[in-house]
């Protein structure tokens, strides 16, 4: 057995097209990156809100060990009993405990390594729930009694709050990875005390969209300032996430790499020949 462990974390899965893409390619991505542990965020599968038992079963069958979530996990009532029944599906720990469900879990990989996963949610621009820092500190102390390998899904809106959590837990966990904003950031790094960090791992879903929402509906929301029904976009689907390499003994991160599949081409598309017109001066 190698001295290092590779962990694959897949960012927020949006819609059924996102789910289909992830379940189709999750095993091959894990094999490509030699990932022994696979974690996915599944809070946006069911038309952008929560997930069903069937969705969870598909992800576990595809190779996911743990499913994390966030604020949208509560928006379909059928998900709530699922949180109580299935300990491999996490909800943010810092919601009041009366909501049921688990905020962290420890699983054992095929090589016999114990991996802890913690899910917490920020409070800036989000519901005023319990303190994520105190909740994380308490949970990490408990998990470290079992294993030093701990991944934290920090589900938050504000980049500064995510960064603060990264530095707060630096040296105590293997990685703090941000979710919720759906736009992959380019700030992946190893913090001074050995914790891997990225502000947001990105979205696994339709990219011809506004963070998964149909662009026409998103524009109406912004221009009119009123609610409009959420409809997941269609079109090109990509998988976004990170691959982490961790020391099995210390739990310290050795590397973090952003992934997006398939990659963006970033090439200019051919356009029709420009029609030249003459300016007309109008006297008024």
Coordinates of C-alpha atoms in Angstrom, one line a residue:
X1 CA 0.0 0.0 0.0
X2 CA 1.3 3.4 -0.9
X3 CA 2.2 6.0 1.7
X4 CA -0.2 8.5 0.0
X5 CA -3.9 8.5 -0.5
X6 CA -5.7 10.2 -3.5
X7 CA -9.1 11.8 -2.9
X8 CA -11.5 12.8 -5.6
X9 CA -14.0 15.5 -4.7
X10 CA -16.7 16.4 -7.3
X11 CA -18.4 19.8 -7.0
X12 CA -22.1 20.6 -6.8
X13 CA -24.1 18.3 -9.2
X14 CA -26.8 20.4 -10.9
X15 CA -29.8 18.7 -12.4
X16 CA -30.5 15.3 -13.9
X17 CA -28.1 16.0 -16.8
X18 CA -25.3 16.7 -14.3
X19 CA -26.2 13.5 -12.4
X20 CA -26.1 11.5 -15.6
X21 CA -22.7 12.9 -16.5
X22 CA -21.2 12.2 -13.1
X23 CA -22.6 8.6 -12.8
X24 CA -21.3 7.9 -16.3
X25 CA -17.8 9.1 -15.8
X26 CA -17.2 8.9 -12.0
X27 CA -15.5 5.5 -12.0
X28 CA -13.2 6.3 -15.0
X29 CA -12.2 9.6 -13.4
X30 CA -11.4 7.9 -10.1
X31 CA -9.3 5.3 -12.0
X32 CA -7.5 7.9 -14.0
X33 CA -6.5 9.8 -10.9
X34 CA -6.0 6.6 -8.8
X35 CA -8.5 7.9 -6.3
X36 CA -9.2 5.6 -3.4
X37 CA -11.8 7.9 -1.8
X38 CA -14.6 9.6 -3.8
X39 CA -16.8 12.4 -2.4
X40 CA -19.5 14.3 -4.2
X41 CA -21.7 17.3 -3.4
X42 CA -25.3 16.4 -4.4
X43 CA -27.5 19.2 -3.1
X44 CA -28.7 20.5 -6.5
X45 CA -29.7 17.4 -8.4
X46 CA -33.5 17.6 -8.1
X47 CA -34.2 20.6 -10.3
X48 CA -31.6 22.5 -8.4
X49 CA -33.0 21.5 -5.0
X50 CA -31.9 18.5 -2.9
X51 CA -31.8 14.9 -4.1
X52 CA -33.9 11.7 -3.9
X53 CA -33.2 8.2 -2.6
X54 CA -32.8 7.1 -6.3
X55 CA -30.3 9.8 -7.1
X56 CA -28.2 8.9 -4.0
X57 CA -28.3 5.2 -4.9
X58 CA -27.1 6.0 -8.5
X59 CA -24.1 8.0 -7.0
X60 CA -23.2 5.3 -4.6
X61 CA -23.4 2.6 -7.3
X62 CA -21.1 4.8 -9.5
X63 CA -18.5 4.8 -6.8
X64 CA -19.2 7.7 -4.4
X65 CA -18.4 7.0 -0.8
X66 CA -20.0 10.1 0.7
X67 CA -22.5 12.7 -0.5
X68 CA -22.2 16.2 1.0
X69 CA -24.8 19.0 0.6
X70 CA -25.7 22.5 1.7
X71 CA -28.6 24.9 2.2
X72 CA -30.7 23.5 -0.7
X73 CA -30.9 20.0 0.8
X74 CA -33.9 21.1 2.9
X75 CA -36.1 22.3 0.1
X76 CA -37.8 19.0 -0.7
X77 CA -39.5 17.2 2.2
X78 CA -38.7 13.7 0.8
X79 CA -35.0 14.3 1.4
X80 CA -35.4 14.9 5.1
X81 CA -36.1 11.2 6.1
X82 CA -33.3 10.2 3.7
X83 CA -30.9 12.2 5.8
X84 CA -31.9 10.4 8.9
X85 CA -31.8 7.0 7.3
X86 CA -28.6 7.2 5.2
X87 CA -25.5 8.2 7.2
X88 CA -23.4 8.5 4.0
X89 CA -25.4 11.6 3.0
X90 CA -24.3 14.6 5.0
X91 CA -26.0 17.9 5.8
X92 CA -24.2 20.9 7.1
X93 CA -23.3 20.2 10.7
X94 CA -24.1 23.7 12.0
X95 CA -27.9 23.5 11.4
X96 CA -29.8 23.0 14.6
X97 CA -29.5 19.3 15.6
X98 CA -33.3 18.9 15.7
X99 CA -33.3 18.9 11.9
X100 CA -31.9 15.4 11.9
X101 CA -29.2 13.9 9.7
X102 CA -25.4 13.8 10.2
X103 CA -22.8 16.6 9.6
X104 CA -19.8 14.3 9.4
X105 CA -18.9 10.7 8.8
X106 CA -15.9 8.4 8.7
X107 CA -15.6 5.6 6.0
X108 CA -13.0 3.0 5.3
X109 CA -11.4 2.7 1.8
X110 CA -10.7 -0.5 0.0
X111 CA -7.1 -0.3 1.3
X112 CA -8.4 -0.1 4.9
X113 CA -7.7 3.7 5.4
X114 CA -10.2 5.7 7.5
X115 CA -11.3 9.0 5.9
X116 CA -13.3 11.6 7.7
X117 CA -15.7 14.0 5.8
X118 CA -17.2 17.1 7.4
X119 CA -19.9 19.3 6.0
X120 CA -20.4 22.9 7.3
X121 CA -22.2 25.9 6.0
X122 CA -21.2 29.6 6.1
X123 CA -23.5 32.3 7.5
X124 CA -22.6 35.4 5.3
X125 CA -25.5 36.0 2.8
X126 CA -27.0 32.7 4.0
X127 CA -29.5 31.7 6.8
X128 CA -28.3 32.7 10.3
X129 CA -27.6 29.2 11.6
X130 CA -25.0 28.1 14.2
X131 CA -21.4 29.1 14.1
X132 CA -19.6 27.0 11.5
X133 CA -16.2 27.6 13.1
X134 CA -17.1 26.2 16.5
X135 CA -19.0 23.4 14.9
X136 CA -16.1 22.5 12.7
X137 CA -13.6 22.7 15.7
X138 CA -15.8 20.3 17.7
X139 CA -16.2 17.8 14.9
X140 CA -12.6 17.8 13.9
X141 CA -11.5 17.0 17.4
X142 CA -13.9 14.0 17.4
X143 CA -12.8 12.8 13.9
X144 CA -9.1 13.1 14.7
X145 CA -9.5 10.5 17.4
X146 CA -10.3 8.1 14.6
X147 CA -8.2 9.4 11.7
X148 CA -6.0 12.4 10.7
X149 CA -7.4 12.3 7.2
X150 CA -10.2 14.8 7.1
X151 CA -11.9 16.6 4.1
X152 CA -14.1 19.6 4.9
X153 CA -16.8 20.7 2.5
X154 CA -17.3 24.4 3.3
X155 CA -20.6 25.3 1.7
X156 CA -20.6 29.1 1.7
X157 CA -21.4 32.2 -0.4
X158 CA -18.6 34.5 0.8
X159 CA -15.0 33.8 -0.4
X160 CA -13.6 35.5 2.7
X161 CA -15.6 33.2 5.0
X162 CA -14.3 30.1 3.1
X163 CA -10.7 31.4 3.3
X164 CA -11.1 32.1 7.0
X165 CA -12.2 28.5 7.5
X166 CA -9.2 27.2 5.6
X167 CA -6.8 29.1 7.8
X168 CA -8.8 28.3 10.9
X169 CA -8.4 24.5 10.2
X170 CA -4.9 24.7 8.6
X171 CA -2.9 21.8 10.0
X172 CA -5.9 20.1 11.6
X173 CA -7.5 18.7 8.5
X174 CA -6.3 17.5 5.1
X175 CA -8.4 19.8 3.0
X176 CA -11.0 22.6 3.0
X177 CA -12.8 22.7 -0.3
X178 CA -15.5 25.4 -1.0
X179 CA -18.8 24.7 -2.6
X180 CA -22.1 26.5 -3.3
X181 CA -21.1 29.3 -5.7
X182 CA -20.7 26.9 -8.7
X183 CA -17.8 28.8 -10.3
X184 CA -14.4 27.1 -10.1
X185 CA -11.7 29.3 -8.6
X186 CA -8.0 29.3 -9.5
X187 CA -6.6 29.7 -6.0
X188 CA -5.9 26.0 -5.1
X189 CA -2.9 25.7 -2.8
X190 CA -1.4 24.1 0.2
X191 CA -1.7 26.3 3.3
X192 CA 1.3 26.9 5.6
X193 CA 0.5 24.1 8.0
X194 CA -0.3 21.4 5.4
X195 CA -4.0 21.8 4.6
X196 CA -5.1 21.9 0.9
X197 CA -7.5 24.7 0.0
X198 CA -9.7 26.0 -2.8
X199 CA -12.4 28.6 -2.6
X200 CA -14.8 26.8 -4.9
X201 CA -14.4 23.5 -6.7
X202 CA -16.9 24.4 -9.4
X203 CA -20.2 22.9 -10.7
X204 CA -20.9 19.6 -12.3
X205 CA -23.8 20.4 -14.6
X206 CA -24.8 22.5 -17.7
X207 CA -22.3 25.3 -18.5
X208 CA -24.4 27.2 -21.0
X209 CA -26.2 28.6 -18.0
X210 CA -26.0 31.0 -15.0
X211 CA -24.5 28.6 -12.4
X212 CA -26.9 25.9 -13.7
X213 CA -30.0 28.1 -14.2
X214 CA -31.4 28.8 -17.6
X215 CA -29.9 32.1 -18.7
X216 CA -33.2 33.7 -19.8
X217 CA -34.7 33.0 -16.4
X218 CA -31.6 34.3 -14.6
X219 CA -31.7 37.5 -16.7
X220 CA -35.4 38.1 -15.8
X221 CA -34.6 37.6 -12.1
X222 CA -31.9 40.3 -12.2
X223 CA -33.7 42.7 -14.5
X224 CA -37.2 42.5 -12.9
X225 CA -36.2 41.9 -9.3
X226 CA -39.0 39.3 -8.8
X227 CA -38.9 35.5 -8.4
X228 CA -39.2 33.2 -11.4
X229 CA -39.5 29.4 -11.4
X230 CA -36.1 27.6 -11.3
X231 CA -35.4 25.6 -14.4
X232 CA -32.2 23.8 -14.9
X233 CA -30.4 24.6 -18.1
X234 CA -29.7 22.1 -20.8
X235 CA -26.7 21.9 -23.2
X236 CA -23.1 21.2 -22.6
X237 CA -22.4 19.4 -19.3
X238 CA -19.1 19.3 -17.5
X239 CA -17.7 17.8 -14.3
X240 CA -15.7 20.0 -12.0
X241 CA -13.8 19.1 -8.9
X242 CA -10.4 18.5 -7.3
X243 CA -8.0 15.6 -6.8
X244 CA -6.0 15.6 -3.6
X245 CA -3.0 13.7 -2.6
X246 CA -2.7 13.1 1.2
X247 CA -0.1 11.5 3.5
X248 CA -1.8 8.5 5.1
X249 CA 0.1 8.8 8.4
X250 CA -0.1 12.6 9.0
X251 CA -3.2 13.5 7.0
X252 CA -1.3 16.5 5.6
X253 CA -2.0 17.4 1.9
X254 CA 0.8 16.9 -0.6
X255 CA -1.0 18.3 -3.6
X256 CA -4.3 19.7 -4.9
X257 CA -5.3 19.8 -8.6
X258 CA -8.3 21.4 -10.2
X259 CA -10.1 19.2 -12.7
X260 CA -12.8 20.0 -15.3
X261 CA -14.1 17.3 -17.7
X262 CA -14.2 17.8 -20.6
X263 CA -12.0 20.8 -20.6
X264 CA -13.0 24.1 -22.1
X265 CA -11.7 24.6 -25.7
X266 CA -11.3 28.3 -25.2
X267 CA -11.1 28.9 -29.0
X268 CA -12.8 31.6 -30.9
X269 CA -15.8 30.4 -32.9
X270 CA -16.1 31.6 -36.6
X271 CA -18.4 34.5 -37.1
X272 CA -20.2 35.9 -40.1
X273 CA -18.4 38.5 -42.2
X274 CA -18.9 41.9 -40.7
X275 CA -21.3 44.2 -42.5
X276 CA -19.8 47.6 -42.9
X277 CA -22.0 50.6 -42.6
X278 CA -21.4 54.3 -42.8
X279 CA -22.1 56.7 -40.0
X280 CA -24.8 59.2 -40.7
X281 CA -24.7 62.6 -39.0
X282 CA -28.2 63.7 -38.0
X283 CA -28.6 67.4 -37.3
X284 CA -31.1 68.2 -34.6

